[in-house]
Amino acid sequence: MNLIASPEISFEEAINLTAEFIDKIPHLSDTEKSSIVSALVLSENGARGFFVTYLTSENTIVNSIDLAIIQGFKSSPEIVSELLVKNVAMSTAMKITHTRNNNLEMAEKSGIVTQRSLNLIKNLSLSAITKKVKMLIDSIELKEGLYQDFLTKWGYDDEQKQAIIDIFSE
């Protein structure tokens, strides 16, 4: 699979490339996997497209931690850590929303995204993630800070905010 690292990659292109990548994971070398992931997470659009596709994929291969993919993530620790922390927060809150709306299938899918994100966070062991989690929790508790705009934008209520704190405290 040929993928040229491009900071200009669009969100849609990243989604399509990630879907193709997931299908080819079993046939790629570790070097190829790491290189492709590094190229995709080089920019925010690429990383967003990667995570939206990878974390929601129906292909169970993404449930396994692949050290070559983890290595690729480490090439962009700031972008990757920011998006993983937000993915945990969003999927945790959405699981509550879907449960309230009796959409148990979507609630289950949100739970899967949360667990996949947490597994990646655990295996990445990036100090940037620890800092961002603390800043997110501080923003929830103090109702101000770096993540206040994010929390306000999505309109999370007290139960959702508490669930976000709890999921990071487990």
Short mmCIF file of N, CA, C and O in Angstrom, two decimals, residues 2 4 13 25 30 55-56 60 62 70 76 90 95 120 125 129 136 138 149 163:
data_model
loop_
_atom_site.label_atom_id
_atom_site.label_comp_id
_atom_site.label_asym_id
_atom_site.label_seq_id
_atom_site.Cartn_x
_atom_site.Cartn_y
_atom_site.Cartn_z
N ASN A 2 0.69 2.09 -0.93
CA ASN A 2 1.49 3.30 -1.04
C ASN A 2 0.75 4.47 -0.42
O ASN A 2 -0.36 4.77 -0.82
N ILE A 4 1.71 8.43 0.71
CA ILE A 4 2.69 9.49 0.85
C ILE A 4 2.23 10.41 1.97
O ILE A 4 1.10 10.89 1.96
N GLU A 13 -10.22 11.86 2.64
CA GLU A 13 -9.14 11.01 2.12
C GLU A 13 -8.58 10.12 3.23
O GLU A 13 -8.30 8.94 3.00
N ILE A 25 -4.12 -4.72 6.88
CA ILE A 25 -3.23 -4.92 8.04
C ILE A 25 -2.58 -6.30 8.07
O ILE A 25 -1.37 -6.40 8.26
N ASP A 30 5.56 -4.75 9.58
CA ASP A 30 5.54 -3.78 10.68
C ASP A 30 6.00 -2.41 10.20
O ASP A 30 5.44 -1.39 10.58
N LEU A 55 -11.41 3.48 15.09
CA LEU A 55 -12.08 3.21 16.36
C LEU A 55 -13.50 2.69 16.19
O LEU A 55 -14.04 2.05 17.10
N THR A 56 -14.12 2.93 15.04
CA THR A 56 -15.49 2.47 14.81
C THR A 56 -15.56 1.28 13.85
O THR A 56 -16.65 0.81 13.53
N THR A 60 -12.60 -6.72 13.57
CA THR A 60 -12.10 -6.94 14.93
C THR A 60 -10.57 -6.91 15.02
O THR A 60 -10.04 -6.92 16.13
N VAL A 62 -8.82 -4.46 14.72
CA VAL A 62 -8.45 -3.24 15.43
C VAL A 62 -8.55 -3.40 16.95
O VAL A 62 -8.08 -2.54 17.69
N ILE A 70 1.17 1.33 17.13
CA ILE A 70 1.50 2.17 18.29
C ILE A 70 2.73 3.03 17.98
O ILE A 70 2.77 4.22 18.27
N SER A 76 3.49 11.47 16.22
CA SER A 76 2.72 12.72 16.40
C SER A 76 2.04 12.72 17.76
O SER A 76 0.82 12.68 17.86
N MET A 90 -15.90 11.85 24.33
CA MET A 90 -17.08 11.89 23.46
C MET A 90 -17.83 10.56 23.45
O MET A 90 -19.06 10.53 23.55
N LYS A 95 -22.42 7.29 24.91
CA LYS A 95 -23.01 6.04 25.39
C LYS A 95 -24.19 6.36 26.31
O LYS A 95 -25.24 5.71 26.23
N LEU A 120 -5.57 1.97 23.48
CA LEU A 120 -4.48 2.67 22.78
C LEU A 120 -3.75 3.60 23.74
O LEU A 120 -2.51 3.64 23.75
N SER A 125 1.37 5.12 26.47
CA SER A 125 2.11 5.65 27.62
C SER A 125 2.79 6.98 27.31
O SER A 125 3.98 7.15 27.54
N ILE A 129 -0.61 12.55 27.04
CA ILE A 129 -1.96 12.05 27.35
C ILE A 129 -2.29 12.31 28.81
O ILE A 129 -3.37 12.80 29.13
N LEU A 136 -8.45 18.04 31.09
CA LEU A 136 -9.87 17.79 30.82
C LEU A 136 -10.65 17.68 32.12
O LEU A 136 -11.70 18.31 32.29
N ASP A 138 -9.76 18.83 35.04
CA ASP A 138 -9.76 20.17 35.66
C ASP A 138 -10.83 21.06 35.03
O ASP A 138 -11.53 21.79 35.74
N ASP A 149 -14.27 24.99 26.22
CA ASP A 149 -14.96 25.20 24.94
C ASP A 149 -15.43 23.88 24.35
O ASP A 149 -16.54 23.78 23.82
N ALA A 163 -19.20 10.81 34.24
CA ALA A 163 -18.80 9.56 33.58
C ALA A 163 -17.43 9.71 32.92
O ALA A 163 -16.63 8.77 32.93
#
